[in-house]
């Protein structure tokens, strides 16, 4: 589920600085937003995904066209506002990226209600136990109740929801007790007021959020790796060293790797390792969610997983 879909435009411009004029021959245009990145990487791994989102205006049409082009199935509920465009300029010489994200549409109450209606219909058609990833920011307007409603709807339909958000939407969605909660260490501050610095800190922090329907908590720690914590187990996985080009979207790729593995029945520890491999594979490429399945497979064998107390 991608409430805030986007058109992502990424340019590679060496020596980029404010005030300059550039001609970029290396660029990428595609459908973006965190849930769409998750779907893209799931498919790169050979999994199946269906995108549910909100889209409007000419850039909303471009999101549909890009998803068609990639062969990613989708259901986009129309909004009157215009879908945002997110621009990234990557400077390989300085090793930095400049990002401009448009604010996105202002969603009306009736549009939010129509979206929940579509979600209910879609949820009913999914196999019981299916995984539903709720990922990314939410558009402005009458949207604050959407994540909590989507978590509750999933539970009512026997689906497993996974929330990957930040700030207020994370706090509100977490209150509804998704099956799995996943965020990075900085995002954890919004939940518990602290930023876990080490894997052991992250495990202790994650345990505070288990229960009431939340069976798993994942905290990612950038290039350090990630922890996965359940009622009776806790794991830490660390990635191999890779040449980092653009780690934006590593969290989305991580989630795809984790869910792909989980869905096929691997152990939680194995699923964590697949997530870490996918996050690392994403960091190596320019486009968010642009990693190749084969590369994830290669990196998987170099991921180390240890149990933590
Ligand atoms: N530079 C890197 N090298 C290797 N692995 C990485 C790197 N950056 C991230 N990863 C892997 O990807 C996982 C997710 O990354 P991170 O914690 O940065 O997510 P995030 O902040 O949610 O990212 P985003 O929201 O931009 O997708 C990490 O737990 C780690 O396993
Ligand atoms: Mg993230």
CSV table of C-alpha atoms and ligand atoms in Angstrom, one decimal:
chain,number,residue,atom,x,y,z
A,1,UNK,CA,0.0,0.0,0.0
A,2,UNK,CA,1.5,3.3,-1.1
A,3,UNK,CA,-0.7,6.2,0.0
A,4,UNK,CA,1.7,8.8,-1.3
A,5,UNK,CA,2.7,7.5,-4.8
A,6,UNK,CA,5.2,9.6,-6.7
A,7,UNK,CA,6.9,10.1,-10.0
A,8,UNK,CA,10.6,9.6,-9.2
A,9,UNK,CA,13.0,11.4,-11.5
A,10,UNK,CA,16.7,10.7,-10.7
A,11,UNK,CA,19.6,12.5,-12.4
A,12,UNK,CA,23.3,11.7,-12.2
A,13,UNK,CA,25.2,15.0,-12.4
A,14,UNK,CA,28.9,15.1,-11.5
A,15,UNK,CA,30.0,18.4,-9.8
A,16,UNK,CA,26.4,19.5,-9.1
A,17,UNK,CA,26.0,22.7,-7.2
A,18,UNK,CA,23.3,25.3,-6.6
A,19,UNK,CA,23.0,27.9,-9.4
A,20,UNK,CA,24.5,25.7,-12.1
A,21,UNK,CA,23.0,24.6,-15.4
A,22,UNK,CA,23.4,20.9,-16.2
A,23,UNK,CA,22.7,18.5,-19.0
A,24,UNK,CA,22.1,15.0,-17.7
A,25,UNK,CA,22.4,12.0,-20.0
A,26,UNK,CA,22.1,9.5,-17.2
A,27,UNK,CA,18.7,9.7,-15.7
A,28,UNK,CA,15.8,7.5,-14.6
A,29,UNK,CA,12.1,8.1,-14.4
A,30,UNK,CA,9.7,5.7,-12.7
A,31,UNK,CA,6.9,5.1,-10.4
A,32,UNK,CA,7.9,5.8,-6.8
A,33,UNK,CA,6.7,5.8,-3.2
A,34,UNK,CA,7.9,3.3,-0.7
A,35,UNK,CA,5.3,0.6,-1.3
A,36,UNK,CA,5.9,0.7,-5.0
A,37,UNK,CA,9.7,0.2,-4.4
A,38,UNK,CA,8.8,-2.8,-2.2
A,39,UNK,CA,6.7,-4.2,-5.0
A,40,UNK,CA,9.5,-3.7,-7.5
A,41,UNK,CA,12.0,-5.5,-5.5
A,42,UNK,CA,9.6,-8.3,-4.6
A,43,UNK,CA,9.2,-8.9,-8.3
A,44,UNK,CA,12.9,-8.7,-8.9
A,45,UNK,CA,13.2,-11.6,-6.4
A,46,UNK,CA,10.5,-13.6,-8.3
A,47,UNK,CA,7.7,-12.8,-5.9
A,48,UNK,CA,4.3,-11.4,-6.6
A,49,UNK,CA,2.9,-8.0,-5.5
A,50,UNK,CA,-0.1,-5.8,-6.1
A,51,UNK,CA,0.2,-2.1,-5.6
A,52,UNK,CA,-2.7,-0.3,-4.0
A,53,UNK,CA,-2.4,3.5,-3.8
A,54,UNK,CA,-3.8,7.0,-4.4
A,55,UNK,CA,-3.0,8.9,-7.6
A,56,UNK,CA,-4.2,12.0,-9.4
A,57,UNK,CA,-3.5,14.4,-12.2
A,58,UNK,CA,-1.1,14.0,-15.1
A,59,UNK,CA,1.7,12.7,-12.8
A,60,UNK,CA,-0.8,10.2,-11.4
A,61,UNK,CA,-1.3,9.0,-15.0
A,62,UNK,CA,2.5,8.7,-15.4
A,63,UNK,CA,2.6,6.5,-12.3
A,64,UNK,CA,0.1,4.2,-13.9
A,65,UNK,CA,2.0,4.2,-17.2
A,66,UNK,CA,5.3,3.4,-15.4
A,67,UNK,CA,3.7,0.6,-13.5
A,68,UNK,CA,2.2,-0.8,-16.7
A,69,UNK,CA,5.7,-0.5,-18.3
A,70,UNK,CA,7.2,-2.5,-15.5
A,71,UNK,CA,4.4,-5.1,-15.5
A,72,UNK,CA,3.6,-4.3,-11.8
A,73,UNK,CA,-0.2,-4.9,-11.2
A,74,UNK,CA,-1.9,-2.1,-9.4
A,75,UNK,CA,-5.2,-0.5,-8.2
A,76,UNK,CA,-4.9,3.3,-8.0
A,77,UNK,CA,-7.8,5.1,-6.4
A,78,UNK,CA,-8.2,8.6,-8.1
A,79,UNK,CA,-7.8,11.8,-6.1
A,80,UNK,CA,-8.5,15.3,-7.4
A,81,UNK,CA,-5.1,16.7,-6.4
A,82,UNK,CA,-1.9,16.0,-8.3
A,83,UNK,CA,0.5,13.1,-7.5
A,84,UNK,CA,3.9,14.4,-6.4
A,85,UNK,CA,7.1,14.4,-8.4
A,86,UNK,CA,10.3,13.6,-6.4
A,87,UNK,CA,13.6,14.7,-7.9
A,88,UNK,CA,17.0,13.3,-6.9
A,89,UNK,CA,20.3,14.6,-8.2
A,90,UNK,CA,23.1,12.3,-7.5
A,91,UNK,CA,26.6,13.6,-7.7
A,92,UNK,CA,29.0,10.6,-8.0
A,93,UNK,CA,32.1,12.9,-7.7
A,94,UNK,CA,31.1,14.3,-4.3
A,95,UNK,CA,29.1,11.1,-3.4
A,96,UNK,CA,26.1,13.1,-2.3
A,97,UNK,CA,22.5,13.3,-3.4
A,98,UNK,CA,20.2,16.4,-3.5
A,99,UNK,CA,16.5,15.6,-3.1
A,100,UNK,CA,13.4,17.7,-3.8
A,101,UNK,CA,10.1,16.2,-2.9
A,102,UNK,CA,6.8,17.9,-3.9
A,103,UNK,CA,4.2,18.0,-1.1
A,104,UNK,CA,1.7,15.9,-3.0
A,105,UNK,CA,-2.1,16.1,-3.2
A,106,UNK,CA,-4.4,17.3,-0.5
A,107,UNK,CA,-6.8,14.3,0.0
A,108,UNK,CA,-10.5,15.0,0.7
A,109,UNK,CA,-12.5,13.0,3.3
A,110,UNK,CA,-14.6,11.3,0.5
A,111,UNK,CA,-11.5,10.3,-1.3
A,112,UNK,CA,-10.0,8.7,1.9
A,113,UNK,CA,-13.4,6.9,2.3
A,114,UNK,CA,-13.3,5.7,-1.3
A,115,UNK,CA,-9.7,4.4,-0.7
A,116,UNK,CA,-10.8,2.4,2.4
A,117,UNK,CA,-13.6,1.0,0.4
A,118,UNK,CA,-11.2,-0.2,-2.3
A,119,UNK,CA,-8.8,-1.6,0.3
A,120,UNK,CA,-11.7,-3.5,1.9
A,121,UNK,CA,-12.6,-5.0,-1.4
A,122,UNK,CA,-9.0,-5.9,-2.2
A,123,UNK,CA,-8.3,-7.4,1.2
A,124,UNK,CA,-11.4,-9.7,0.8
A,125,UNK,CA,-9.9,-11.1,-2.4
A,126,UNK,CA,-6.5,-11.9,-0.8
A,127,UNK,CA,-5.7,-15.4,0.6
A,128,UNK,CA,-6.0,-15.5,4.4
A,129,UNK,CA,-2.6,-14.7,6.0
A,130,UNK,CA,-1.4,-12.7,3.0
A,131,UNK,CA,1.1,-10.0,3.8
A,132,UNK,CA,0.1,-6.4,3.4
A,133,UNK,CA,2.9,-3.8,3.6
A,134,UNK,CA,1.8,-0.3,4.5
A,135,UNK,CA,4.8,1.9,3.5
A,136,UNK,CA,5.8,5.5,3.5
A,137,UNK,CA,4.4,8.9,4.1
A,138,UNK,CA,0.8,9.9,3.8
A,139,UNK,CA,-0.5,12.7,1.7
A,140,UNK,CA,-1.9,15.8,3.3
A,141,UNK,CA,-5.6,16.3,4.0
A,142,UNK,CA,-8.1,13.9,5.6
A,143,UNK,CA,-5.6,11.0,5.8
A,144,UNK,CA,-4.6,10.7,9.5
A,145,UNK,CA,-6.9,7.8,10.1
A,146,UNK,CA,-5.9,5.7,7.1
A,147,UNK,CA,-3.0,3.7,8.5
A,148,UNK,CA,-4.9,2.7,11.7
A,149,UNK,CA,-8.0,1.8,9.6
A,150,UNK,CA,-5.9,-0.3,7.2
A,151,UNK,CA,-4.2,-2.2,10.0
A,152,UNK,CA,-7.6,-2.9,11.6
A,153,UNK,CA,-9.2,-4.0,8.3
A,154,UNK,CA,-6.2,-6.3,7.7
A,155,UNK,CA,-6.7,-8.0,11.1
A,156,UNK,CA,-10.5,-8.4,10.5
A,157,UNK,CA,-9.8,-10.1,7.2
A,158,UNK,CA,-7.1,-12.4,8.6
A,159,UNK,CA,-4.2,-10.7,6.8
A,160,UNK,CA,-0.8,-9.8,8.3
A,161,UNK,CA,-0.1,-6.1,8.1
A,162,UNK,CA,3.4,-4.7,8.1
A,163,UNK,CA,3.8,-1.0,8.9
A,164,UNK,CA,6.9,0.9,7.6
A,165,UNK,CA,6.3,4.6,8.2
A,166,UNK,CA,7.7,7.6,10.1
A,167,UNK,CA,6.6,10.4,12.4
A,168,UNK,CA,2.9,10.8,13.2
A,169,UNK,CA,1.6,8.2,10.7
A,170,UNK,CA,4.0,5.7,12.3
A,171,UNK,CA,2.8,6.5,15.8
A,172,UNK,CA,-0.9,6.4,14.8
A,173,UNK,CA,-0.5,3.2,12.8
A,174,UNK,CA,1.5,1.5,15.5
A,175,UNK,CA,-1.3,2.1,18.1
A,176,UNK,CA,-3.5,-0.1,15.9
A,177,UNK,CA,-1.1,-2.9,16.4
A,178,UNK,CA,0.1,-4.1,13.0
A,179,UNK,CA,1.4,-7.7,12.8
A,180,UNK,CA,4.9,-6.4,12.2
A,181,UNK,CA,6.4,-3.0,12.8
A,182,UNK,CA,9.4,-2.0,10.9
A,183,UNK,CA,11.4,1.2,11.0
A,184,UNK,CA,14.9,2.6,11.1
A,185,UNK,CA,16.6,3.8,14.3
A,186,UNK,CA,15.9,7.5,13.6
A,187,UNK,CA,12.2,6.8,13.0
A,188,UNK,CA,12.1,4.9,16.4
A,189,UNK,CA,12.5,8.3,18.2
A,190,UNK,CA,8.9,9.2,17.2
A,191,UNK,CA,7.7,6.0,18.9
A,192,UNK,CA,9.7,5.8,22.1
A,193,UNK,CA,11.8,8.9,22.3
A,194,UNK,CA,15.1,7.2,21.9
A,195,UNK,CA,17.4,6.3,18.9
A,196,UNK,CA,18.9,2.8,19.5
A,197,UNK,CA,22.6,3.0,18.7
A,198,UNK,CA,23.6,-0.7,18.8
A,199,UNK,CA,21.9,-4.0,17.9
A,200,UNK,CA,21.5,-4.8,21.6
A,201,UNK,CA,19.8,-1.4,22.2
A,202,UNK,CA,17.6,-2.0,19.2
A,203,UNK,CA,16.5,-5.4,20.6
A,204,UNK,CA,15.6,-3.9,24.0
A,205,UNK,CA,13.8,-1.1,22.3
A,206,UNK,CA,11.9,-3.4,20.0
A,207,UNK,CA,10.6,-5.6,22.8
A,208,UNK,CA,8.7,-2.6,24.2
A,209,UNK,CA,6.4,-2.7,21.1
A,210,UNK,CA,5.6,-6.4,21.1
A,211,UNK,CA,2.1,-7.6,22.1
A,212,UNK,CA,-1.5,-6.7,21.5
A,213,UNK,CA,-1.3,-8.1,17.9
A,214,UNK,CA,2.2,-6.9,17.1
A,215,UNK,CA,4.2,-10.2,16.8
A,216,UNK,CA,7.4,-8.9,15.2
A,217,UNK,CA,9.4,-5.7,15.4
A,218,UNK,CA,12.2,-4.9,13.0
A,219,UNK,CA,14.7,-2.0,13.5
A,220,UNK,CA,17.1,-1.3,10.7
A,221,UNK,CA,20.5,0.4,11.4
A,222,UNK,CA,21.7,1.5,8.0
A,223,UNK,CA,25.0,-0.1,6.9
A,224,UNK,CA,25.3,-1.8,10.3
A,225,UNK,CA,22.4,-4.2,9.6
A,226,UNK,CA,19.1,-4.9,11.3
A,227,UNK,CA,17.4,-6.6,14.2
A,228,UNK,CA,14.3,-8.7,14.2
A,229,UNK,CA,12.5,-9.4,17.5
A,230,UNK,CA,9.6,-11.7,18.3
A,231,UNK,CA,8.1,-13.0,21.5
A,232,UNK,CA,10.7,-15.7,22.0
A,233,UNK,CA,13.6,-14.8,19.7
A,234,UNK,CA,15.8,-11.9,18.6
A,235,UNK,CA,18.2,-11.8,15.7
A,236,UNK,CA,20.8,-9.4,14.3
A,237,UNK,CA,22.0,-9.6,10.7
A,238,UNK,CA,24.8,-7.6,9.2
A,239,UNK,CA,25.5,-7.0,5.5
A,240,UNK,CA,28.8,-7.5,3.7
A,241,UNK,CA,30.7,-4.3,2.8
A,242,UNK,CA,29.4,-3.0,-0.5
A,243,UNK,CA,30.3,0.1,-2.6
A,244,UNK,CA,27.5,2.4,-1.7
A,245,UNK,CA,26.0,4.6,-4.5
A,246,UNK,CA,22.6,5.5,-3.1
A,247,UNK,CA,21.2,3.9,0.1
A,248,UNK,CA,17.8,5.6,-0.4
A,249,UNK,CA,15.3,2.8,-0.8
A,250,UNK,CA,17.4,0.3,1.1
A,251,UNK,CA,14.7,0.1,3.8
A,252,UNK,CA,12.1,-0.7,1.1
A,253,UNK,CA,14.4,-3.3,-0.5
A,254,UNK,CA,15.0,-4.8,2.9
A,255,UNK,CA,11.3,-5.1,3.5
A,256,UNK,CA,10.8,-6.8,0.1
A,257,UNK,CA,13.6,-9.3,0.8
A,258,UNK,CA,12.2,-10.0,4.3
A,259,UNK,CA,8.6,-10.5,3.1
A,260,UNK,CA,9.6,-12.5,0.0
A,261,UNK,CA,11.5,-15.0,2.2
A,262,UNK,CA,8.8,-15.0,5.0
A,263,UNK,CA,6.1,-15.7,2.4
A,264,UNK,CA,7.9,-18.8,1.1
A,265,UNK,CA,8.2,-20.3,4.6
A,266,UNK,CA,11.8,-19.5,5.6
A,267,UNK,CA,12.6,-19.1,9.3
A,268,UNK,CA,12.5,-15.5,10.7
A,269,UNK,CA,16.3,-15.5,11.0
A,270,UNK,CA,16.6,-16.4,7.3
A,271,UNK,CA,14.0,-13.9,6.3
A,272,UNK,CA,16.0,-11.2,8.1
A,273,UNK,CA,19.1,-12.2,6.2
A,274,UNK,CA,17.3,-11.9,2.9
A,275,UNK,CA,16.1,-8.5,3.9
A,276,UNK,CA,19.7,-7.4,4.8
A,277,UNK,CA,21.0,-8.8,1.5
A,278,UNK,CA,18.3,-6.8,-0.5
A,279,UNK,CA,19.1,-3.6,1.4
A,280,UNK,CA,22.8,-3.9,0.6
A,281,UNK,CA,22.0,-4.7,-3.1
A,282,UNK,CA,19.9,-1.6,-3.2
A,283,UNK,CA,22.7,0.6,-1.7
A,284,UNK,CA,25.0,-0.4,-4.6
A,285,UNK,CA,22.7,1.0,-7.4
A,286,UNK,CA,21.5,4.5,-8.2
A,287,UNK,CA,17.8,4.0,-8.4
A,288,UNK,CA,15.8,3.4,-5.2
A,289,UNK,CA,14.5,-0.2,-5.4
A,290,UNK,CA,16.6,-0.8,-8.5
A,291,UNK,CA,18.5,-3.8,-7.3
A,292,UNK,CA,18.7,-7.1,-9.3
A,293,UNK,CA,17.4,-10.4,-7.9
A,294,UNK,CA,20.7,-12.2,-8.8
A,295,UNK,CA,22.8,-9.7,-6.9
A,296,UNK,CA,20.6,-10.1,-3.8
A,297,UNK,CA,21.2,-13.9,-4.1
A,298,UNK,CA,24.9,-13.3,-4.3
A,299,UNK,CA,25.0,-11.0,-1.3
A,300,UNK,CA,22.8,-13.3,0.8
A,301,UNK,CA,25.6,-15.8,1.3
A,302,UNK,CA,27.8,-13.0,2.7
A,303,UNK,CA,25.2,-11.9,5.3
A,304,UNK,CA,25.9,-13.0,8.9
A,305,UNK,CA,23.1,-13.7,11.4
A,306,UNK,CA,23.4,-14.1,15.1
A,307,UNK,CA,20.9,-14.7,17.9
A,308,UNK,CA,20.8,-12.0,20.6
A,309,UNK,CA,19.6,-12.5,24.2
B,1,LIG,N1,25.4,1.3,2.9
B,1,LIG,C1,24.9,0.1,3.1
B,1,LIG,N2,25.6,-1.0,2.9
B,1,LIG,C2,25.1,-2.3,3.1
B,1,LIG,N3,23.8,-2.5,3.5
B,1,LIG,C3,23.0,-1.4,3.7
B,1,LIG,C4,23.5,-0.1,3.5
B,1,LIG,N4,22.5,0.8,3.8
B,1,LIG,C5,21.5,0.0,4.2
B,1,LIG,N5,21.8,-1.3,4.1
B,1,LIG,C6,20.9,-2.4,4.5
B,1,LIG,O1,19.5,-2.1,4.3
B,1,LIG,C7,18.8,-2.1,5.5
B,1,LIG,C8,17.8,-0.9,5.5
B,1,LIG,O2,18.5,0.3,5.4
B,1,LIG,P1,18.2,1.6,6.3
B,1,LIG,O3,18.3,1.3,7.7
B,1,LIG,O4,19.1,2.7,5.7
B,1,LIG,O5,16.7,1.8,5.9
B,1,LIG,P2,15.8,3.1,5.7
B,1,LIG,O6,16.4,4.2,6.5
B,1,LIG,O7,14.4,2.7,6.0
B,1,LIG,O8,15.9,3.4,4.2
B,1,LIG,P3,14.8,4.1,3.2
B,1,LIG,O9,13.6,4.5,4.0
B,1,LIG,O10,15.5,5.1,2.4
B,1,LIG,O11,14.4,3.0,2.3
B,1,LIG,C9,19.8,-2.0,6.6
B,1,LIG,O12,19.3,-2.6,7.8
B,1,LIG,C10,21.0,-2.7,6.0
B,1,LIG,O13,20.8,-4.1,6.2
B,2,LIG,MG1,12.6,3.5,5.5
